[in-house]
Short mmCIF file of C-alpha atoms in Angstrom, two decimals:
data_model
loop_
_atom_site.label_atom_id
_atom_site.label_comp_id
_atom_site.label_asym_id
_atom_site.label_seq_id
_atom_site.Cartn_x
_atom_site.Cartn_y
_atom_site.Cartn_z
CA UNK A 1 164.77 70.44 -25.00
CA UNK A 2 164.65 67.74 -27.68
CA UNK A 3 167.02 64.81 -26.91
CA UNK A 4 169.44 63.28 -29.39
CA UNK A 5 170.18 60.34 -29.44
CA UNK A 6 173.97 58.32 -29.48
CA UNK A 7 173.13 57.39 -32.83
CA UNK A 8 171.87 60.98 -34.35
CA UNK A 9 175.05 62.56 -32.93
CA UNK A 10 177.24 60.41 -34.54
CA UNK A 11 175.92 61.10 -38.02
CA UNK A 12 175.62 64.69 -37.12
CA UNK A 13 179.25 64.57 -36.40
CA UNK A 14 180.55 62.91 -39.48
CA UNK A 15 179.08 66.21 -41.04
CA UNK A 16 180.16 68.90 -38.98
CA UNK A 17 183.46 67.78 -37.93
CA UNK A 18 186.76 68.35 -40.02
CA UNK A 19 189.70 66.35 -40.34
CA UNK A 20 192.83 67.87 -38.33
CA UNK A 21 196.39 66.86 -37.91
CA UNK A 22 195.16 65.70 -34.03
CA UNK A 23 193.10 63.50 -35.78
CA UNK A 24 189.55 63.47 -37.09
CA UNK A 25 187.31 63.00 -34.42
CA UNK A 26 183.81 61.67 -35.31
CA UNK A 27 182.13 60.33 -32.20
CA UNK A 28 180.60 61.73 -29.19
CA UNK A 29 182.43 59.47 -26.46
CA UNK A 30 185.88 60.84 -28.14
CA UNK A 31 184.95 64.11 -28.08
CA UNK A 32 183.77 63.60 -24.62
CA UNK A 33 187.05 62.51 -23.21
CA UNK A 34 189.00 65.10 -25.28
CA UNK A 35 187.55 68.05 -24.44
CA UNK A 36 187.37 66.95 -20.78
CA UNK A 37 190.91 66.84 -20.41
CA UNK A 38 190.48 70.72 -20.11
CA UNK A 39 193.95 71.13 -22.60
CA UNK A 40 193.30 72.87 -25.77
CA UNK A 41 196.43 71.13 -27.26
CA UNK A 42 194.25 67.88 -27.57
CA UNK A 43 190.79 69.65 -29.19
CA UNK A 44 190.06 69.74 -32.39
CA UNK A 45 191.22 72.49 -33.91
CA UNK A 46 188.58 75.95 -33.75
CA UNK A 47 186.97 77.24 -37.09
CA UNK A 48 188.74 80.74 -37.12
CA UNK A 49 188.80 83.21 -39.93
CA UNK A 50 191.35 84.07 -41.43
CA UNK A 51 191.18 88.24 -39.94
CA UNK A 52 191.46 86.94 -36.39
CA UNK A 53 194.55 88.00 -35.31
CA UNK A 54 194.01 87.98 -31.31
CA UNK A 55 192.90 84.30 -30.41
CA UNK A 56 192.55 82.86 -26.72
CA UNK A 57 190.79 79.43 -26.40
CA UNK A 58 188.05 79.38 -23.99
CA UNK A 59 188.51 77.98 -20.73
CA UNK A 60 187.97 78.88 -17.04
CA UNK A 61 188.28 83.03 -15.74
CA UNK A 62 191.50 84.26 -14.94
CA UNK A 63 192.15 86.05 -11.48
CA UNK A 64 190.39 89.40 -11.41
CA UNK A 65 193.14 92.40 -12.48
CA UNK A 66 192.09 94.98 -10.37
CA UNK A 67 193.98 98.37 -11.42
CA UNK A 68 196.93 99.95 -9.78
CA UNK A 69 195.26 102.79 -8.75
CA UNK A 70 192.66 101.32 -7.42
CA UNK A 71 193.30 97.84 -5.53
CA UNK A 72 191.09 95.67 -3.74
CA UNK A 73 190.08 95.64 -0.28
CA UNK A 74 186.85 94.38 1.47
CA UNK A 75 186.47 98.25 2.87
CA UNK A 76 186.28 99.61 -1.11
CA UNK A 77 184.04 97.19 -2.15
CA UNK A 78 181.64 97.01 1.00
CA UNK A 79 181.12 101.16 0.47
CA UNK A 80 180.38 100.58 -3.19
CA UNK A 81 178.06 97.77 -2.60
CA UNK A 82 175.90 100.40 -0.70
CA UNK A 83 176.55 103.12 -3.36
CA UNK A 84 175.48 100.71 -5.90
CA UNK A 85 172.26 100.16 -3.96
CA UNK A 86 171.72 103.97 -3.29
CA UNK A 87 168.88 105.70 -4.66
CA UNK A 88 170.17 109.31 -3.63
CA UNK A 89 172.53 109.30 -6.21
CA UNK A 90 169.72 110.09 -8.79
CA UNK A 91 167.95 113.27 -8.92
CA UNK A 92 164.38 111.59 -7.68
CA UNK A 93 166.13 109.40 -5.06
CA UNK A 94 163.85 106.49 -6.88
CA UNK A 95 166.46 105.04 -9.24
CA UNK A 96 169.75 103.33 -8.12
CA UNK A 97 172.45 101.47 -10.05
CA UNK A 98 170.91 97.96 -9.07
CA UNK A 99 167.45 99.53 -10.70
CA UNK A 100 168.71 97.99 -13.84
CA UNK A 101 171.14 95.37 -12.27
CA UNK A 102 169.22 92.97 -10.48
CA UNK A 103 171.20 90.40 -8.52
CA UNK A 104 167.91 88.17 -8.69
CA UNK A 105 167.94 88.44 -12.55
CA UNK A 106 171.58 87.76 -13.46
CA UNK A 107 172.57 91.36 -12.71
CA UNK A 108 170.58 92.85 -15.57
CA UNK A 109 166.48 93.32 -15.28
CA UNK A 110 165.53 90.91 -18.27
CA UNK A 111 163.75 93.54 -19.72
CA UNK A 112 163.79 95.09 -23.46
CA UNK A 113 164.99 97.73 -21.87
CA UNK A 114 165.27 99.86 -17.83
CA UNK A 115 163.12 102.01 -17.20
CA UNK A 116 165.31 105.25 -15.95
CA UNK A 117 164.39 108.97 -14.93
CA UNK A 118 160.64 109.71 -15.23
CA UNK A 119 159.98 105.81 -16.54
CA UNK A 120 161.94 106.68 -19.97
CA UNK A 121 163.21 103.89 -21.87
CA UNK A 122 166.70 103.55 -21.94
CA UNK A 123 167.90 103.03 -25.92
CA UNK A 124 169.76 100.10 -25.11
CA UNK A 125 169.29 96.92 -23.41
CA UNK A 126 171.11 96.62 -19.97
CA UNK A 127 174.12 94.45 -20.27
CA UNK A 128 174.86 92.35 -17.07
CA UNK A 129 177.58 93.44 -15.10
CA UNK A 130 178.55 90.13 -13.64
CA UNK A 131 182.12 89.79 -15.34
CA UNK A 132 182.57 92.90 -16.46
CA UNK A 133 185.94 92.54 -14.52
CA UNK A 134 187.50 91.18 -17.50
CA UNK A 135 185.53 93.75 -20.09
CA UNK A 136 188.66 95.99 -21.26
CA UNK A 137 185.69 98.80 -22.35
CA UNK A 138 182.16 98.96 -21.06
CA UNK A 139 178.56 99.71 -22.50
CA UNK A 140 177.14 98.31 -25.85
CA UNK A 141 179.98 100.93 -27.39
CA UNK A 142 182.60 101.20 -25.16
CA UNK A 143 182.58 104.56 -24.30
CA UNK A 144 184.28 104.09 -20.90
CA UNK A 145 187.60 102.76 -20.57
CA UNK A 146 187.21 100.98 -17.15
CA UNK A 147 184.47 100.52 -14.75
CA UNK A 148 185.70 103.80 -12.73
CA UNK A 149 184.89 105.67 -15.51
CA UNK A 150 181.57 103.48 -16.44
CA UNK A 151 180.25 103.80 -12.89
CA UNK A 152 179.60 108.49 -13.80
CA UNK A 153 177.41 107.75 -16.84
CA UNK A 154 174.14 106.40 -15.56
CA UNK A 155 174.41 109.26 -13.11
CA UNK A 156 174.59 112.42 -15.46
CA UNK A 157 172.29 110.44 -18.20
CA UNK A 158 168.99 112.32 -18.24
CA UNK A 159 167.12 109.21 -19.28
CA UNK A 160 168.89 107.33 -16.33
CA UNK A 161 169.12 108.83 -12.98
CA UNK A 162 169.31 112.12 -14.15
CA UNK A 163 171.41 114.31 -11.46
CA UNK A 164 174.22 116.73 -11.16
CA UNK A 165 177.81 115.05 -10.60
CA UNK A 166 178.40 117.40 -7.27
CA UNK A 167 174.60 117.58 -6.34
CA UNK A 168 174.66 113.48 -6.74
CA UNK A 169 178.29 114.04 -4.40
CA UNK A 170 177.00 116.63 -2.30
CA UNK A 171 173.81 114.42 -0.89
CA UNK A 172 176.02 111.74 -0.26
CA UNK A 173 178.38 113.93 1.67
CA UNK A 174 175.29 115.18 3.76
CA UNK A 175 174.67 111.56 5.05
CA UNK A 176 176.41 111.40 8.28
CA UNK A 177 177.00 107.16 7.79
CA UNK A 178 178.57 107.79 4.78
CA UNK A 179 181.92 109.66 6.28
CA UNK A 180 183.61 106.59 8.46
CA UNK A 181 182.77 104.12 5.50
CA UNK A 182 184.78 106.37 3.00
CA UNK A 183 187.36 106.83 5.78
CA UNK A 184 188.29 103.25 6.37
CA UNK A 185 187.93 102.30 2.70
CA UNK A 186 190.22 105.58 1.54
CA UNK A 187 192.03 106.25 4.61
CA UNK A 188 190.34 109.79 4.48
CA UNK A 189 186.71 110.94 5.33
CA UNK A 190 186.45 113.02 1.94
CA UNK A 191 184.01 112.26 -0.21
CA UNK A 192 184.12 112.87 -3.90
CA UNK A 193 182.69 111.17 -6.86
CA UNK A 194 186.21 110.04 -7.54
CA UNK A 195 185.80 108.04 -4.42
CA UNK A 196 182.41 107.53 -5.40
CA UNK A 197 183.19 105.67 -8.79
CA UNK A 198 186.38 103.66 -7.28
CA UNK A 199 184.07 101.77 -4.55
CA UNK A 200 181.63 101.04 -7.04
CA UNK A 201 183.97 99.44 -9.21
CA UNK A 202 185.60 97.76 -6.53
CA UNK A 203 182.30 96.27 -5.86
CA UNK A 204 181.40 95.16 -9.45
CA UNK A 205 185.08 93.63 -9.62
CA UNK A 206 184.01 91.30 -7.17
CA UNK A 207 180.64 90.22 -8.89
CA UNK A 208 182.18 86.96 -10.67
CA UNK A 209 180.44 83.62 -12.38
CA UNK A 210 180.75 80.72 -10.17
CA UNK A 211 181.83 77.39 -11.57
CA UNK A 212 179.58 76.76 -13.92
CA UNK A 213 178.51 73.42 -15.75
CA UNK A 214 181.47 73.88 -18.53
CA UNK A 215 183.86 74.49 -16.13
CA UNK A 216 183.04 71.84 -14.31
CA UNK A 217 183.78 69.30 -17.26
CA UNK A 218 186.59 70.90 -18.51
CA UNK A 219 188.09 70.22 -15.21
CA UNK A 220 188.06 66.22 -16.16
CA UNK A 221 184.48 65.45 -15.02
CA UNK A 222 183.09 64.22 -18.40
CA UNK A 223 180.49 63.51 -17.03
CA UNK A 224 178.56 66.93 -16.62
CA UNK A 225 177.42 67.14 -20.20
CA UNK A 226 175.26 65.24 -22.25
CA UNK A 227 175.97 64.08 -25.58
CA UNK A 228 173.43 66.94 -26.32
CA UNK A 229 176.24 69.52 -24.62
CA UNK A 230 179.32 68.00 -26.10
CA UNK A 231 178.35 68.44 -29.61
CA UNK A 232 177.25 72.02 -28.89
CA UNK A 233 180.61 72.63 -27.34
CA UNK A 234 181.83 71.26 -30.35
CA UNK A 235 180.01 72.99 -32.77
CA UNK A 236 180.25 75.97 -30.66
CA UNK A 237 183.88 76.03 -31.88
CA UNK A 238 183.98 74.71 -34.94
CA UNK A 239 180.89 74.40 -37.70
CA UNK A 240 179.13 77.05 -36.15
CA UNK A 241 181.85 79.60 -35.66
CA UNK A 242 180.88 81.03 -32.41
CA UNK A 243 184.30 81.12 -30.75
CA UNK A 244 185.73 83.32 -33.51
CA UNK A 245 184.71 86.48 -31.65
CA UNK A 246 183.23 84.22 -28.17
CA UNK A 247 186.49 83.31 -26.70
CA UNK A 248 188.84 82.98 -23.88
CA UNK A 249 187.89 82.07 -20.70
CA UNK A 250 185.35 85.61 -21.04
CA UNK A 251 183.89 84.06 -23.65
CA UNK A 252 184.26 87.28 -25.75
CA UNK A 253 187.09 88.89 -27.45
CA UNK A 254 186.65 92.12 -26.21
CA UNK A 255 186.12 93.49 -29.49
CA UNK A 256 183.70 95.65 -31.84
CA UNK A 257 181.78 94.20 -34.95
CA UNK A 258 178.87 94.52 -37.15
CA UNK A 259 176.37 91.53 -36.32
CA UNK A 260 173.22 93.31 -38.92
CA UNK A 261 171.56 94.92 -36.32
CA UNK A 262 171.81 98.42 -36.78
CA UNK A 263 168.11 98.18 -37.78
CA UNK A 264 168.91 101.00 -40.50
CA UNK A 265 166.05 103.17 -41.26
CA UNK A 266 163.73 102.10 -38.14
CA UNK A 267 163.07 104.15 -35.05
CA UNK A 268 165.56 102.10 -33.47
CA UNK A 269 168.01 102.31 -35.90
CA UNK A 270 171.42 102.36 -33.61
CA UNK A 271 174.68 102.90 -35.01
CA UNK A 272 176.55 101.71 -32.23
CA UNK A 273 180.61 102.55 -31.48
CA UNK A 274 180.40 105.20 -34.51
CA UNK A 275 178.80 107.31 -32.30
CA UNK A 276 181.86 107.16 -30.19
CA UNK A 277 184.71 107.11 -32.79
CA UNK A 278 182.60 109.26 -35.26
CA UNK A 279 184.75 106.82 -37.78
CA UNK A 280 182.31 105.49 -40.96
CA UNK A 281 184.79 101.95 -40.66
CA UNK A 282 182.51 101.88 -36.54
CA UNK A 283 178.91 102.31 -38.02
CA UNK A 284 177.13 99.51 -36.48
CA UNK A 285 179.65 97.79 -34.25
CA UNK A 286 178.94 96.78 -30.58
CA UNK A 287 180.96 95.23 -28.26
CA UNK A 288 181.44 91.10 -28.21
CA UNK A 289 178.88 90.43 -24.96
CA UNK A 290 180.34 87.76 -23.26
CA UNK A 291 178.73 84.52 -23.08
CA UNK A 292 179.26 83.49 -19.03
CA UNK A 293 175.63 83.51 -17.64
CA UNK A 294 174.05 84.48 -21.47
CA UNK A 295 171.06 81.60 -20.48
CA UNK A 296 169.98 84.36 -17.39
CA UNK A 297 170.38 87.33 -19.20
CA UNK A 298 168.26 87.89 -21.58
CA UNK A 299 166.54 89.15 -23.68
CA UNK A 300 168.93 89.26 -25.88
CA UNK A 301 171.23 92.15 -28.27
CA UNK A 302 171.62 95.65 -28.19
CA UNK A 303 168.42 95.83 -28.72
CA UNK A 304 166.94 93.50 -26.47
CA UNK A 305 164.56 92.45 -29.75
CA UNK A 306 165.18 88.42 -29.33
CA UNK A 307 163.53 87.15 -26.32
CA UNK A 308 165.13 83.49 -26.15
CA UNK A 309 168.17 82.08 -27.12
CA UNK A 310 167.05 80.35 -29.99
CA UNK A 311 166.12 83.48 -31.74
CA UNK A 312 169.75 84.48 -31.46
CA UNK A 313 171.16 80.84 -32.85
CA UNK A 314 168.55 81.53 -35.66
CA UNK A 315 169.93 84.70 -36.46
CA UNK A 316 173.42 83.72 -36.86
CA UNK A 317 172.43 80.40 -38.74
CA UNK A 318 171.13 82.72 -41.59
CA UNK A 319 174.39 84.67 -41.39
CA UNK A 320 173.29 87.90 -39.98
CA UNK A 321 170.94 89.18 -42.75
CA UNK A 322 170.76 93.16 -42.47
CA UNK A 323 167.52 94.63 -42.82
CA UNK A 324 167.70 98.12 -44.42
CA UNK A 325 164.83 100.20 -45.07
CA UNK A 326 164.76 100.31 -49.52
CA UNK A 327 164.07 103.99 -49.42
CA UNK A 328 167.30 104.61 -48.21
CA UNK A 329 169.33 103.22 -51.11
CA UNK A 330 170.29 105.77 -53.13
CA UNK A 331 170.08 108.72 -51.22
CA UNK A 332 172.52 110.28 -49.40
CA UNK A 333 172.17 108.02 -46.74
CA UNK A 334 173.67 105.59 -48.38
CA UNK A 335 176.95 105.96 -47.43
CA UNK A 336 175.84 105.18 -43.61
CA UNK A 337 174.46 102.03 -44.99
CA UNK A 338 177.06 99.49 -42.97
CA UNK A 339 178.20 96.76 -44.03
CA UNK A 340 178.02 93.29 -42.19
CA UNK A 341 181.04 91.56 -40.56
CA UNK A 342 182.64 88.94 -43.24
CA UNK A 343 183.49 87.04 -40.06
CA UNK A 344 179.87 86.24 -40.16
CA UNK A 345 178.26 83.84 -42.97
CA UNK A 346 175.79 81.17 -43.66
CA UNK A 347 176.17 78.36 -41.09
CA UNK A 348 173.55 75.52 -42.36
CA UNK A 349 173.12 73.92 -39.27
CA UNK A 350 170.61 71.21 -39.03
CA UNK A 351 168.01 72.14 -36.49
CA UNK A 352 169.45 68.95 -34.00
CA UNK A 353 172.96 71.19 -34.38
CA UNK A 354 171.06 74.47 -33.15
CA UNK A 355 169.47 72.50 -30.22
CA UNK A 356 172.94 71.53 -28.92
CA UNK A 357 174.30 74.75 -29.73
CA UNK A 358 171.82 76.02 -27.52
CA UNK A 359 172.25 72.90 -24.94
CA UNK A 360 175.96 74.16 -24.80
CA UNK A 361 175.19 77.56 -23.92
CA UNK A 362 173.09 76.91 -20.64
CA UNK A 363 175.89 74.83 -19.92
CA UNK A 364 177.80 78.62 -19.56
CA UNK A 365 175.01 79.63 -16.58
CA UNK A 366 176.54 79.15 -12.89
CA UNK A 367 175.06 79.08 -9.73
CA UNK A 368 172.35 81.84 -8.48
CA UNK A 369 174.52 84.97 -7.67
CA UNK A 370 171.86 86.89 -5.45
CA UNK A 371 172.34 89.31 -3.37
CA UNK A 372 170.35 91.04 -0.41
CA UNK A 373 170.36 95.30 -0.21
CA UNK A 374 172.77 96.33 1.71
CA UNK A 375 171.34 98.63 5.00
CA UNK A 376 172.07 102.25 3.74
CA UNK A 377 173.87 104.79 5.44
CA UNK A 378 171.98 106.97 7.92
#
């Protein structure tokens, strides 16, 4: 990646950075040491628009809420670390959860999109579940309120694994191994998908970012990141508005919006959480993706359609232009026409600012979180 010099930064800063009552802060060693100190009290104040209503400032993750009804223990999660792995729980006893989450590729398969039942194409690219912890609803439209609920769908799905619930339970019952593992994580030997989908989230509860780079200098180590990284971080939450719908320590606000990509009129045309809500205000939302790890998980969007970050920092430089098929206006399609997010808009950065946009990104990546298959039961 192209290198910027002291210099370069400087000027670029005396155009992207705003005067604030903390101060107006035009050069890279002061943002270095401010940001460093890790206390959002002392940064520059974010670019937010004037609709966001539920702001956290990035930082580091919080502790892991695991649900009432379903607490941790290392019995829980070892089980669903094998169920996770377990091919019998689709109908060909080929295709397991980890077919599309890949510890070795950031949890996802860094492909368009997985390959389920019969090699169909899924419609959707495979969102990494690494975090997904903190995601308050999960798939592209949040159609499941919690990961117990998440964990039934790929099973069911026909383009997925394709099987039965209690044919999917039933095989898993017939596996003699199986019984003392559910016993000592449930107290009980019964095995139902109930149990099924609690171990399995208890599992992907526990699949967390390490310390990456950022955390690393917000933690008063300034000197992690370049002077490449610290204006991305800057920009990141200023100029180039990413933190109005990437923040807290997530790095997404757990929310729903029209980014242009519904690809209207296309054979991927994808109207998102409308299909959910069935409300016209939903056509074309998707859930905020968070950004912890987004250098390993691509490609990138619903769609999987961008294959490198820079496509994506290009995209939202031009403000999200929506592509709609002309044929359609007019007709009474018209009305599912949706309409961009006003969040997003026309960000005219240079292309130095996109290159430490993208700098600060990578910066979000932690350490390789790879895991070996599990033996199965017998």
């Amino acid at each position: 990646m192209q290198k910027l010099s002291i210099l370069c930064l400087a000027l670029l800063l005396l155009n992207s950075c705003k005067e604030t009552e903390k101060g107006e802060y035009t050069a890279i060693a002061q943002l270095r040491k401010v940001y460093a100190t890790g206390d959002p009290e002392t940064w520059p104040a974010p670019h937010l628009d004037s609709s966001i209503t539920n702001f956290k400032e990035i930082g580091h993750l919080e502790e892991v809420p695991f649900p009432e009804d379903n607490p941790y223990s290392k019995e829980k999660a070892d089980l669903g670390k094998k169920l996770f792995f377990d091919p019998r729980l689709s109908v060909s006893g080929q295709i397991a959860c980890a077919s599309c989450h890949n510890s070795e590729l950031g949890w996802t398969d860094n492909i368009t999109r997985s390959f389920g039942h019969d090699r169909q194409n899924g419609k959707r690219n495979a969102m990494t579940i690494m975090n997904a912890a903190f995601a308050h609803e999960l798939f592209w439209d949040g159609r499941a309120s919690s990961l117990e609920e998440q964990a039934r769908f790929p099973i069911a799905d026909p383009v997925e694994m394709n099987e039965q619930f209690n044919l999917a339970v039933d095989k898993i019952a017939e596996v003699a191994g199986y019984k003392p593992l559910f016993k000592e994580a449930f107290g009980k030997d019964t095995i139902s998908l109930e149990f099924i989908q609690k171990a399995i989230a208890t599992f992907e509860r526990t699949l967390i970012s390490r310390t990456s780079k950022f955390d690393r200098f917000i933690d008063g180590r300034p000197d992690q990141f370049t002077d490449e990284e610290v204006l991305g971080l800057h920009l990141f939450r200023t100029k180039a508005r990413c933190i109005n719908c990437h923040n807290s320590g997530y790095f997404s606000d757990n929310q729903y919006h029209n980014d242009g990509q519904v690809l209207f009129g296309t054979k991927d045309e994808d109207f998102g959480r409308f299909a959910v809500t069935g409300d016209l205000a939903d056509i074309g939302k998707f859930r905020t993706p968070s950004l912890r790890e987004v250098g390993r998980t691509g490609p990138w969007m619903h769609h999987g359609h961008f294959p490198s970050l820079r496509d994506v920092v290009e995209f939202y430089n031009l403000g999200n232009p929506q592509v709609v098929q002309k044929q359609y206006l007019g007709t009474p399609r018209d009305s599912l026409i949706p309409k961009v997010s006003p969040i997003l808009q026309k960000l005219n950065l240079t292309r130095e600012e996109m290159h430490a946009l993208e700098a600060f990104l990578h910066t979000l990546t932690s350490g390789d979180l790879r895991t070996r298959a599990p033996k199965l039961p017998e």
